[in-house]
C-alpha cells in the first residue's frame, strides 16, 4: 500500500546526515547522483521503529471534549494520536507513528543537489509540535522538519510521560531551511 509519493508535487528535500529523515533513507541515497534512480528497502528499525505499547494510552471519556470515532486523528493532553478503541469509560489513543513496525519500500530519484552549507536549522516550541510541523512544511524554502522533545529531565521519555507534565519536556519542531531564501 502506498503511503506517500512526491511524483505530482515538490520532491522531498533534506540534508544527508542531518538526522532530518529516518536513517535508512539517508543510507539509501548515499552516493547517488542527479538523475539516478534506485529502489531500496528500509527495515522498520531504520525507519520509524517498532510500534511500542507504551505509546498506546487510555484516557477517561470525560476528558474528550467532543464525540470521536475509532480512526479519528486527535490531539489529547499534548499528544497527537489516532483513536484505536472506545468504551463507555475510556478512549484508547495510539501515538505510534502510522508506519511504526513497517518496512519502507522506496523508489528513489535524485532530481537535484544543494550544497549543505546553504541549509540552516531553527528550533521552535509552540504547543503541539504537529501543528508547527504542518505549518513549516507549507513554507517555500523549508527543506525538512523534525519533531521531538527537549529540556526535560529524562533521556528518552515516552509520549505519556511527557504529556503527564512530570518530565519537564516541551514539544519542539526543528525546521531546516535554505538560508538564501
PDB file of N, CA, C and O in Angstrom, residues 50-56 94 96 100 158:
ATOM      1  N   UNK A  50       9.808   0.254  15.901  1.00  0.00           N
ATOM      2  CA  UNK A  50       8.739  -0.695  16.187  1.00  0.00           C
ATOM      3  C   UNK A  50       7.585   0.036  16.882  1.00  0.00           C
ATOM      4  O   UNK A  50       7.796   1.026  17.578  1.00  0.00           O
ATOM      5  N   UNK A  51       6.384  -0.463  16.690  1.00  0.00           N
ATOM      6  CA  UNK A  51       5.239   0.073  17.431  1.00  0.00           C
ATOM      7  C   UNK A  51       5.427  -0.288  18.902  1.00  0.00           C
ATOM      8  O   UNK A  51       5.719  -1.440  19.231  1.00  0.00           O
ATOM      9  N   UNK A  52       5.314   0.694  19.775  1.00  0.00           N
ATOM     10  CA  UNK A  52       5.551   0.488  21.202  1.00  0.00           C
ATOM     11  C   UNK A  52       4.239   0.549  21.978  1.00  0.00           C
ATOM     12  O   UNK A  52       3.443   1.486  21.810  1.00  0.00           O
ATOM     13  N   UNK A  53       4.039  -0.420  22.835  1.00  0.00           N
ATOM     14  CA  UNK A  53       2.845  -0.452  23.683  1.00  0.00           C
ATOM     15  C   UNK A  53       2.781   0.781  24.584  1.00  0.00           C
ATOM     16  O   UNK A  53       1.705   1.275  24.902  1.00  0.00           O
ATOM     17  N   UNK A  54       3.940   1.309  24.972  1.00  0.00           N
ATOM     18  CA  UNK A  54       3.975   2.478  25.859  1.00  0.00           C
ATOM     19  C   UNK A  54       3.419   3.737  25.194  1.00  0.00           C
ATOM     20  O   UNK A  54       3.146   4.717  25.871  1.00  0.00           O
ATOM     21  N   UNK A  55       3.233   3.707  23.885  1.00  0.00           N
ATOM     22  CA  UNK A  55       2.665   4.853  23.174  1.00  0.00           C
ATOM     23  C   UNK A  55       1.167   4.700  22.934  1.00  0.00           C
ATOM     24  O   UNK A  55       0.574   5.480  22.202  1.00  0.00           O
ATOM     25  N   UNK A  56       0.592   3.684  23.551  1.00  0.00           N
ATOM     26  CA  UNK A  56      -0.856   3.482  23.489  1.00  0.00           C
ATOM     27  C   UNK A  56      -1.379   3.702  24.899  1.00  0.00           C
ATOM     28  O   UNK A  56      -0.976   3.020  25.839  1.00  0.00           O
ATOM     29  N   UNK A  94      -3.503   5.867  20.205  1.00  0.00           N
ATOM     30  CA  UNK A  94      -2.239   5.267  19.785  1.00  0.00           C
ATOM     31  C   UNK A  94      -1.369   6.372  19.199  1.00  0.00           C
ATOM     32  O   UNK A  94      -1.687   6.937  18.152  1.00  0.00           O
ATOM     33  N   UNK A  96       1.814   5.961  18.296  1.00  0.00           N
ATOM     34  CA  UNK A  96       2.880   5.443  17.438  1.00  0.00           C
ATOM     35  C   UNK A  96       2.763   6.095  16.065  1.00  0.00           C
ATOM     36  O   UNK A  96       1.670   6.443  15.614  1.00  0.00           O
ATOM     37  N   UNK A 100       5.127   2.893  12.118  1.00  0.00           N
ATOM     38  CA  UNK A 100       5.917   2.142  13.108  1.00  0.00           C
ATOM     39  C   UNK A 100       5.685   0.655  12.888  1.00  0.00           C
ATOM     40  O   UNK A 100       4.560   0.205  12.692  1.00  0.00           O
ATOM     41  N   UNK A 158       8.695   8.709  27.108  1.00  0.00           N
ATOM     42  CA  UNK A 158       7.594   8.266  26.258  1.00  0.00           C
ATOM     43  C   UNK A 158       6.607   9.424  26.133  1.00  0.00           C
ATOM     44  O   UNK A 158       6.631  10.368  26.922  1.00  0.00           O
TER      45      UNK A 158
END
